[in-house]
XYZ file of C-alpha atoms in Angstrom:
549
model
C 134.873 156.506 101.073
C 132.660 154.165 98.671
C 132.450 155.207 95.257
C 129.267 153.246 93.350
C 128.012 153.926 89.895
C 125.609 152.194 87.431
C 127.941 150.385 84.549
C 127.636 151.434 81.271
C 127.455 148.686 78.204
C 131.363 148.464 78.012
C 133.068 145.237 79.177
C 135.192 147.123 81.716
C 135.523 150.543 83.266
C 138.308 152.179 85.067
C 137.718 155.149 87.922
C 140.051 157.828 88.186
C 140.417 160.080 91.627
C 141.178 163.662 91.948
C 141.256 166.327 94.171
C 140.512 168.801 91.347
C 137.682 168.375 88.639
C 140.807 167.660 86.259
C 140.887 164.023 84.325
C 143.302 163.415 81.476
C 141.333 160.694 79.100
C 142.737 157.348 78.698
C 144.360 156.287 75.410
C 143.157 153.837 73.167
C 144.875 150.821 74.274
C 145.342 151.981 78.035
C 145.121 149.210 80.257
C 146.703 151.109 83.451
C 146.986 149.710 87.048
C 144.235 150.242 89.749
C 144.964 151.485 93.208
C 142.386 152.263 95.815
C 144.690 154.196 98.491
C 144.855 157.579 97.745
C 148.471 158.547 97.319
C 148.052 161.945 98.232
C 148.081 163.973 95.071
C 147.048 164.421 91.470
C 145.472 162.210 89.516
C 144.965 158.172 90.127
C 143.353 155.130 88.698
C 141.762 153.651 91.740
C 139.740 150.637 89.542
C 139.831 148.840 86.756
C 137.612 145.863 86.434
C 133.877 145.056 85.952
C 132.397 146.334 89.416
C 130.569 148.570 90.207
C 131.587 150.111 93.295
C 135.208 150.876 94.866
C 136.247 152.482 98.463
C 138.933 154.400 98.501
C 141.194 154.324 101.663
C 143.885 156.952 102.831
C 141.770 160.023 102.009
C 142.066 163.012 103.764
C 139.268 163.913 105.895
C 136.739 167.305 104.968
C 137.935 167.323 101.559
C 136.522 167.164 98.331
C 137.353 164.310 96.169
C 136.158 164.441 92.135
C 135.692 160.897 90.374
C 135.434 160.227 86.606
C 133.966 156.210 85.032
C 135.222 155.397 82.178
C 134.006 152.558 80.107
C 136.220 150.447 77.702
C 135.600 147.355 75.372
C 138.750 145.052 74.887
C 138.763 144.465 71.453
C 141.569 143.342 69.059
C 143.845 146.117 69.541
C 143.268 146.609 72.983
C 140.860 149.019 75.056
C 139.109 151.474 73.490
C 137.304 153.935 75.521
C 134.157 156.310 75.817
C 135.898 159.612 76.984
C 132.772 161.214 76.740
C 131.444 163.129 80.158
C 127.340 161.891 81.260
C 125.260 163.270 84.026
C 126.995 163.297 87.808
C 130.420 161.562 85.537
C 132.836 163.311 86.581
C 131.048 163.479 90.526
C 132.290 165.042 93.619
C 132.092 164.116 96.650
C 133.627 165.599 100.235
C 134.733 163.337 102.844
C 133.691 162.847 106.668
C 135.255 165.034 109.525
C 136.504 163.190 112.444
C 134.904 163.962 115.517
C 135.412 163.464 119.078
C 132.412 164.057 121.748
C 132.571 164.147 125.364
C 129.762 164.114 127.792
C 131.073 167.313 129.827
C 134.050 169.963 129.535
C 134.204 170.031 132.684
C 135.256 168.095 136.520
C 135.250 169.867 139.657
C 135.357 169.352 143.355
C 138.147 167.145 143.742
C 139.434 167.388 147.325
C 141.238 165.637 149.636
C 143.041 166.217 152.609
C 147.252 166.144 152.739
C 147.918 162.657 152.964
C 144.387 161.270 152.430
C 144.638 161.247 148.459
C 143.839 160.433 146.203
C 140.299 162.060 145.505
C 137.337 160.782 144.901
C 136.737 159.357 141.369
C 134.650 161.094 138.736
C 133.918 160.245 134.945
C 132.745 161.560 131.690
C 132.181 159.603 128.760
C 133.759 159.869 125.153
C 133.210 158.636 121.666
C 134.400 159.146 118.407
C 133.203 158.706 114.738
C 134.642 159.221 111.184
C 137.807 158.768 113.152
C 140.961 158.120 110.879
C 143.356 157.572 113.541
C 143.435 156.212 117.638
C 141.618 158.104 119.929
C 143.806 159.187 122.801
C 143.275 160.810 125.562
C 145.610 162.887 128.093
C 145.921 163.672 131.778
C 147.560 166.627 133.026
C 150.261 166.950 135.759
C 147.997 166.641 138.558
C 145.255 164.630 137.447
C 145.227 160.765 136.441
C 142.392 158.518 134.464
C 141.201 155.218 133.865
C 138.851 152.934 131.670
C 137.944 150.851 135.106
C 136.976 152.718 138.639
C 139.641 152.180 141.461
C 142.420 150.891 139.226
C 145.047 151.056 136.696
C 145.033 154.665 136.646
C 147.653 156.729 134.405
C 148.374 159.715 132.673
C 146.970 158.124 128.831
C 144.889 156.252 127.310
C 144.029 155.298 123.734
C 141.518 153.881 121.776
C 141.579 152.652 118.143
C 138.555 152.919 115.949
C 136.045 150.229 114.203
C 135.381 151.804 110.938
C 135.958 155.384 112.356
C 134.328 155.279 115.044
C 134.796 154.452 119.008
C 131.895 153.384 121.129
C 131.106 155.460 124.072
C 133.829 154.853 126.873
C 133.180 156.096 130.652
C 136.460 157.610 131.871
C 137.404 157.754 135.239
C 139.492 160.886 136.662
C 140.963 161.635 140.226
C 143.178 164.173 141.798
C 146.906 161.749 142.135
C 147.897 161.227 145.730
C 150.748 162.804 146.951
C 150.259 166.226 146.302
C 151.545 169.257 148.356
C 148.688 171.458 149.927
C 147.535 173.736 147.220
C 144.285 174.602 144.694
C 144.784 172.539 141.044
C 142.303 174.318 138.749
C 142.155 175.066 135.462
C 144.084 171.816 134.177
C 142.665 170.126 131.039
C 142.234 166.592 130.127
C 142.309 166.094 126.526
C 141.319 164.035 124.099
C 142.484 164.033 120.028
C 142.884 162.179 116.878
C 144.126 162.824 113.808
C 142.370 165.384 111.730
C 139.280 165.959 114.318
C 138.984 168.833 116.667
C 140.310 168.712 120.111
C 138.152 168.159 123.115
C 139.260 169.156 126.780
C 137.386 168.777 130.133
C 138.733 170.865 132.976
C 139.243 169.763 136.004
C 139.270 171.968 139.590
C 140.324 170.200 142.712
C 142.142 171.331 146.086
C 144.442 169.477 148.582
C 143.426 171.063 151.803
C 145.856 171.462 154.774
C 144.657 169.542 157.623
C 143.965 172.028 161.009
C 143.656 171.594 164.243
C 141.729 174.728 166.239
C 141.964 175.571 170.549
C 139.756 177.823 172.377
C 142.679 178.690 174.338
C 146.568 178.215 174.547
C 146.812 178.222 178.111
C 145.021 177.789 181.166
C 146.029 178.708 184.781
C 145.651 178.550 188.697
C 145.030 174.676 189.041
C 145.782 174.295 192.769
C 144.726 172.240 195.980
C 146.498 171.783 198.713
C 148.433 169.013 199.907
C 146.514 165.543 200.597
C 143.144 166.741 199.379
C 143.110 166.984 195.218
C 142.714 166.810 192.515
C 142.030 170.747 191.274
C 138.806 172.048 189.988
C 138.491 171.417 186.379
C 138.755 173.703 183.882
C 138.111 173.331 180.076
C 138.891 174.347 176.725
C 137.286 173.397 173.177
C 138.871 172.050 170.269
C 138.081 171.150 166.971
C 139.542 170.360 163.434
C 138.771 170.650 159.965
C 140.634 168.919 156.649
C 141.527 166.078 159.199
C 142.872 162.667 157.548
C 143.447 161.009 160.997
C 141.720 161.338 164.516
C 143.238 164.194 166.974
C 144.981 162.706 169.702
C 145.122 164.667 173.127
C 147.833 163.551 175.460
C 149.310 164.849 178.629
C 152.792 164.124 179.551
C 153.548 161.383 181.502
C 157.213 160.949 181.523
C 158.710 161.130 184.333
C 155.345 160.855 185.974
C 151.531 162.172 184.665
C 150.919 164.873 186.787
C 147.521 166.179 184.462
C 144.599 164.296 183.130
C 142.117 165.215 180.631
C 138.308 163.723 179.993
C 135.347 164.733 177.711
C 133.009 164.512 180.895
C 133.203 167.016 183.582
C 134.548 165.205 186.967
C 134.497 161.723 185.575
C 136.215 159.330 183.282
C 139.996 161.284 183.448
C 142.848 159.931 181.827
C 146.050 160.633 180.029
C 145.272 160.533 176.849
C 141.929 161.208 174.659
C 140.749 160.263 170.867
C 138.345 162.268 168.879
C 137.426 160.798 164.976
C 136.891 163.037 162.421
C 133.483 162.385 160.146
C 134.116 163.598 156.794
C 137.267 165.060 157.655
C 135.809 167.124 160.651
C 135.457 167.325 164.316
C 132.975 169.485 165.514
C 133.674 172.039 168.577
C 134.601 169.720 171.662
C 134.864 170.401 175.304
C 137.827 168.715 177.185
C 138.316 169.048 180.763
C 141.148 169.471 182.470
C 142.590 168.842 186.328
C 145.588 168.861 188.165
C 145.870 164.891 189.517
C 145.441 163.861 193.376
C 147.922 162.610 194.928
C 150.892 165.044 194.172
C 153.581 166.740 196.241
C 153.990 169.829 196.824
C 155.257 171.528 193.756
C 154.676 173.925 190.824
C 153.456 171.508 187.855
C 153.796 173.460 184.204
C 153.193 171.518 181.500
C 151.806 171.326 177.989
C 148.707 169.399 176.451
C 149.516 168.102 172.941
C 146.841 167.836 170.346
C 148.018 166.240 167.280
C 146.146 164.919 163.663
C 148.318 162.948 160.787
C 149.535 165.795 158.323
C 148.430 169.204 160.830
C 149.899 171.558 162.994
C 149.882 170.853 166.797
C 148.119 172.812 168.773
C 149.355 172.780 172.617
C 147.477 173.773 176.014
C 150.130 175.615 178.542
C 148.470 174.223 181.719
C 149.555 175.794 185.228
C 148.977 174.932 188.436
C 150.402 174.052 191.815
C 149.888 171.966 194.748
C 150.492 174.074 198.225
C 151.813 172.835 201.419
C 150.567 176.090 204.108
C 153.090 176.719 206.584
C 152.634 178.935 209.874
C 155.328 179.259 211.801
C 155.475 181.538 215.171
C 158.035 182.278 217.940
C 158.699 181.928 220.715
C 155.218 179.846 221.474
C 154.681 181.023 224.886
C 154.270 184.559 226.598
C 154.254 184.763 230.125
C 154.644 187.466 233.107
C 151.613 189.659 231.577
C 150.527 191.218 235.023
C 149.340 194.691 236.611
C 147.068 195.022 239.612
C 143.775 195.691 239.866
C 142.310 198.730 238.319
C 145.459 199.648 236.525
C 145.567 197.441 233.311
C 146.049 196.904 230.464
C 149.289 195.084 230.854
C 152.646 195.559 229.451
C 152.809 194.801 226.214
C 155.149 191.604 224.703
C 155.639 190.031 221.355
C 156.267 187.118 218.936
C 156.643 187.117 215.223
C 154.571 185.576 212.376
C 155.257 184.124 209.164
C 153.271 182.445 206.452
C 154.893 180.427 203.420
C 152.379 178.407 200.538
C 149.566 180.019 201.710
C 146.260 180.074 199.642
C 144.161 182.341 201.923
C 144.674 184.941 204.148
C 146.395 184.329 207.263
C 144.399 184.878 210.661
C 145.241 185.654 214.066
C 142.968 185.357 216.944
C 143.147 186.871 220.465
C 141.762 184.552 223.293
C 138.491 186.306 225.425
C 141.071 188.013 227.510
C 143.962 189.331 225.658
C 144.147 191.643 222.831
C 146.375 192.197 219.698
C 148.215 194.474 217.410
C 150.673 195.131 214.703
C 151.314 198.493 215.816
C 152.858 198.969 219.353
C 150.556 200.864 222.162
C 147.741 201.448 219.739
C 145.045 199.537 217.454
C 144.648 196.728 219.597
C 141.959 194.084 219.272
C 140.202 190.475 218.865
C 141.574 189.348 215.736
C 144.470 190.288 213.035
C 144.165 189.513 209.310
C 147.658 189.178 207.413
C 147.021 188.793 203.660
C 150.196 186.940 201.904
C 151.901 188.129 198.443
C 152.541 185.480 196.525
C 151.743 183.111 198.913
C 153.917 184.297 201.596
C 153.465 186.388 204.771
C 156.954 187.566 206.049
C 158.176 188.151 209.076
C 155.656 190.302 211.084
C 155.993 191.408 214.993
C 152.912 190.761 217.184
C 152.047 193.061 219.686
C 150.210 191.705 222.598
C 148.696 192.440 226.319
C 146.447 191.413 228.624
C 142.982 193.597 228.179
C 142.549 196.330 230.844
C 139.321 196.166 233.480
C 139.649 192.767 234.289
C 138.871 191.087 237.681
C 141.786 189.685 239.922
C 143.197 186.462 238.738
C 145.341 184.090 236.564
C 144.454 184.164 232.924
C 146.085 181.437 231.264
C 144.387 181.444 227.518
C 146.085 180.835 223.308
C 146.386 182.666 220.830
C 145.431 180.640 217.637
C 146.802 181.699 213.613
C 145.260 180.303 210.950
C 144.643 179.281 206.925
C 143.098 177.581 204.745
C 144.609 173.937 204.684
C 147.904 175.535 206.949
C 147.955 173.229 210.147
C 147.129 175.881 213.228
C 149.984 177.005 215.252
C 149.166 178.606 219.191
C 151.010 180.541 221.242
C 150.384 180.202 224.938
C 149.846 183.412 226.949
C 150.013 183.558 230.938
C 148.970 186.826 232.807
C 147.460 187.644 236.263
C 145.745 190.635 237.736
C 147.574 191.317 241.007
C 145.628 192.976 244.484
C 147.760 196.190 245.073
C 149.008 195.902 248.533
C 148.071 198.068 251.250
C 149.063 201.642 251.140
C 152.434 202.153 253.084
C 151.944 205.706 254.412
C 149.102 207.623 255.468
C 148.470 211.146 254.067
C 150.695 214.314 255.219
C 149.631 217.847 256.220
C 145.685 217.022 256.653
C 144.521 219.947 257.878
C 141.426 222.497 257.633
C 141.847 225.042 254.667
C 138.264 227.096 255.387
C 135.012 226.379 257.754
C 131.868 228.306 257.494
C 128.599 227.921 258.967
C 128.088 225.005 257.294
C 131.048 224.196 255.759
C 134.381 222.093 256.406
C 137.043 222.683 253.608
C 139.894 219.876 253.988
C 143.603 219.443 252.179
C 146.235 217.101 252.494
C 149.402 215.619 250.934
C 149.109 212.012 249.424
C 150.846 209.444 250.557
C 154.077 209.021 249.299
C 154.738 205.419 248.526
C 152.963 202.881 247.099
C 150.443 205.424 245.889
C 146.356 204.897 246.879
C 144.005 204.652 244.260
C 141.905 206.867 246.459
C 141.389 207.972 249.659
C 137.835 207.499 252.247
C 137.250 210.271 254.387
C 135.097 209.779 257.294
C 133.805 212.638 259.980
C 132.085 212.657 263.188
C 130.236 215.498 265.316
C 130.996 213.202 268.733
C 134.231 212.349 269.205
C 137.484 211.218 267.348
C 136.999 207.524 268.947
C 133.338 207.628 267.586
C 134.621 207.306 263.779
C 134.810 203.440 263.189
C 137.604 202.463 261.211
C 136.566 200.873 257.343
C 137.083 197.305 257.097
C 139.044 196.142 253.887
C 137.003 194.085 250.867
C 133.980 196.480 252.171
C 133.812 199.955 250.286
C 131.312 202.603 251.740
C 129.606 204.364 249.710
C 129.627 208.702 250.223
C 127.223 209.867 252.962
C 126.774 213.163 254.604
C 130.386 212.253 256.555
C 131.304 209.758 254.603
C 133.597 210.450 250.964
C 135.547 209.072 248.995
C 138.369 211.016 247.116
C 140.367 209.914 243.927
C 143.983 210.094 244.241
C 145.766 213.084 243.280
C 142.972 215.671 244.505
C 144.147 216.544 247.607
C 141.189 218.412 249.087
C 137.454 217.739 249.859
C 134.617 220.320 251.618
C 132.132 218.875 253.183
C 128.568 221.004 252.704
C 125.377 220.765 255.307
C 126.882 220.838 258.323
C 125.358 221.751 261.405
C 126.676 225.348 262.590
C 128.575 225.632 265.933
C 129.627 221.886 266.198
C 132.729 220.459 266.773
C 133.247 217.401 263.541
C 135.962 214.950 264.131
C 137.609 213.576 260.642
C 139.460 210.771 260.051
C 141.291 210.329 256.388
C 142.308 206.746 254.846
C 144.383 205.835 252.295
C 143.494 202.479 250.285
C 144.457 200.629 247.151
C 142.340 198.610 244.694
C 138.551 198.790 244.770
C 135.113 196.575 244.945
C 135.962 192.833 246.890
C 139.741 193.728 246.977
C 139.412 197.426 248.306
C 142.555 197.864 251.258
C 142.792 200.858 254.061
C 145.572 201.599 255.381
C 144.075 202.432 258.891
C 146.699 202.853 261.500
C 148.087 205.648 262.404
C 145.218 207.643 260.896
C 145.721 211.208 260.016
C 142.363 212.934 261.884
C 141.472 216.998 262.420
C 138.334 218.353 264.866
C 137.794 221.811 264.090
C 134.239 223.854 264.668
C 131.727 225.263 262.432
C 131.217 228.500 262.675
C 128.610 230.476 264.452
């Protein structure tokens, strides 16, 4: 502080200092020693010469200070003094408070990712005036400054005053690198010197935990079969947030890279795959996924890695398999299917199925003429359908025959099973339709049962071996020699005296007969029918018997 006054008409003047309106007057003689730094207490001589003007240093700051001129002539006998008080003399006078100013109180948003620090740089500015000491200023634990952006950062700085006062100074503040994963608010920088107020700014910042995010941990069912992948594609999404490093995708390849990945559907596939963050983020990304060509048979489970510097990685289970169908039947070959004409279906015979790796159902087809069945003597027909568990058909009897109603001959034809991407196996089936040979006996006990007017009742035994499919019964009204015998391959059809009788009847009557007439029958046992129809016609069983009157 600078003390002036207006001097008086003495030669000299001394100033006294106090912090009380107290002054003890100088003596006559006095000639005491000046000091202008305030020594704290009481009273003190702080000039003594001709000025006009003194500044006191060492004061205390916001206090009041009381000063008191006196003028003195040297004479003689030394200084003698006016100890008489004037206008404003004695004079207080209260000094300057120190003050600090910032430009804010307070920071926030500093952020960074684990492992990207530090944050980005901010600033405030300071200043100081009436300052009686440095100006210093402190970061806390988590928080560092500097006078210059991008270096020598620290946890202090200090500035020393020009006449009290500091010009304004930008400060630079960041959240320190390094930090664990966690939310730093509420931490004040501040800034003092002696005797002025303290000023803080606040700073809020976060170090955010970098994350990786899947649409799904696992996907399934990739499959082809042998020689003819890859698999379908399938896809998932994935993302990240907080990132300080691109996500890398990679599929194993060690011992051998059995799944590829690609950001287009069915094109550009690979093993590995590199997505860069902007601003710490990668938006929502499809990534498709196949089982490679070119594999053996196998199961193939394996994981998709997706990893970012400082985050948790996420993995893809991935599933699939490549399939190798199998068929297998046995024996290959049926033979010996046979019956004669008229009396099918055959006997039945078998061979076993059985399915491994299959990825579809497993189909068995009859040929035109032959039929098939799981189930013996029953459900037969074209086709069979075996559906597999797990892939697998086991062990499974087929029942088979040669269809019923079919015309003499060989019938030499396959049986084919199928599936999808299974290599077809066949089994060979040989069968014949057989003429029935002639009938070995003739009928027994043909004889008349009833006649009326115009009626002729006849019975008889059937032949014992080799049994007839039927018997033809022809009649005559001339004689026994006028009934001509049938010739085989050449069925007759039933006429007035003309019938033919299914086996196992035993008995015709002929109806619209003349009355009183003598008819002549002859009776005929034969075997098959159509073409291949065979009498038996010696040693004919024949009857002549009268109508009534």
């Amino acid at each position: 502080m600078t003390v002036n006054w207006t001097n008086g008409n003495g030669s000299k003047r001394i100033v006294k200092i106090n912090t009380s309106n107290s002054f003890a007057n100088p003596a006559n003689g006095d000639n005491p020693t000046a000091d202008n730094s305030w020594n704290g207490t009481g009273e003190q001589v702080i000039f003594n010469g001709t000025g006009s003007s003194v500044t006191i240093t060492a004061l205390s700051p916001t206090t009041t200070y009381w000063y008191r001129v006196y003028e003195y002539n040297e004479g003689g006998t030394g200084s003698v003094y006016n100890t008489t008080t004037a206008t404003n003399n004695p004079k207080s006078q209260i000094t300057a408070t120190p003050t600090i100013v910032i430009s804010t109180t307070s920071l926030s948003g500093f952020v960074y990712n684990l492992g990207a620090g530090p944050s980005q740089e901010q600033t405030f500015t300071i200043s100081g005036s009436d300052l009686v000491a440095n100006l210093s200023i402190s970061a806390p634990t988590h928080y560092e400054i500097s006078q210059t952006s991008g270096s020598g950062y620290g946890a202090s700085l200090s500035f020393t005053p020009s006449g009290g006062t500091v010009s304004s100074k930008t400060i630079y503040v960041r959240l320190k690198a390094g930090l664990a994963v966690a939310t730093y608010n509420d931490e004040a920088i501040t800034a003092s010197s002696t005797s002025a107020a303290n000023k803080t700014v606040t700073c809020s910042g976060t170090v955010y935990q970098p994350e990786i995010t899947v649409s799904t941990t696992s996907l399934s069912a990739f499959s082809y079969i042998l020689d003819s992948g890859p698999s379908a594609d399938q896809s998932f999404t994935i993302g990240g947030t907080h990132l300080s490093g691109s996500i890398n995708i990679t599929v194993p390849t060690s011992p051998a890279q059995h799944y590829e990945i690609s950001q287009t559907s069915g094109s550009g596939y690979g093993a590995t795959l590199t997505l860069t963050p902007n601003g710490g983020t990668v938006n929502s990304t499809t990534i498709y996924v196949r089982l490679k060509a070119g594999l053996s048979a196998a199961t193939y489970n394996e994981n998709i890695t997706a990893s970012s510097s400082n985050a948790t990685d996420k993995t893809v289970v991935c599933s699939g398999r490549v399939y190798n169908p199998q068929i297998t039947v046995d024996p290959g070959s049926l033979s010996g299917f046979a019956y004669n004409l008229g009396a099918g279906p055959s006997q039945e015979q078998t061979f076993t199925i059985s399915g491994s790796d299959l990825v579809a159902d497993l189909s068995i087809s009859a040929p035109t003429h032959y039929e098939i069945s799981i189930s013996s003597g029953s459900e037969f027909g074209a086709s069979l359908t075996l559906t597999p568990s797990g892939g697998t058909v086991s062990n499974t009897i087929i029942y088979v025959r040669l269809k019923g109603n079919l015309s003499i001959g060989e019938y030499n034809e396959t049986i084919t099973s199928s599936s999808t991407g299974a290599t077809s196996q066949l089994v060979t089936c040989s069968g014949e339709v057989l003429i029935k040979p002639e009938p070995e006996n003739n009928v027994t006990n043909f004889v008349v049962a009833a006649v009326t007017i115009s009626q002729i009742k006849l019975t008889w035994t059937d032949a014992a071996k080799n049994s007839p499919d039927g018997y033809l019964i022809k009649g005559s009204s001339i004689n026994i020699s006028s009934i001509i015998d049938p010739v085989d391959g050449v069925p007759e059809s039933n006429s007035l005296l003309v019938q033919n009788v299914s086996a196992g009847i035993g008995e015709f009557t002929f109806t619209d007969l003349e009355e009183a007439t003598t008819y002549y029958f002859k009776i005929y046992p034969y075997t098959n029918s159509g073409d291949y129809i065979n009498y038996k016609t010696d040693s004919n069983s024949c009857h002549d018997y009268p109508t009534e009157f």
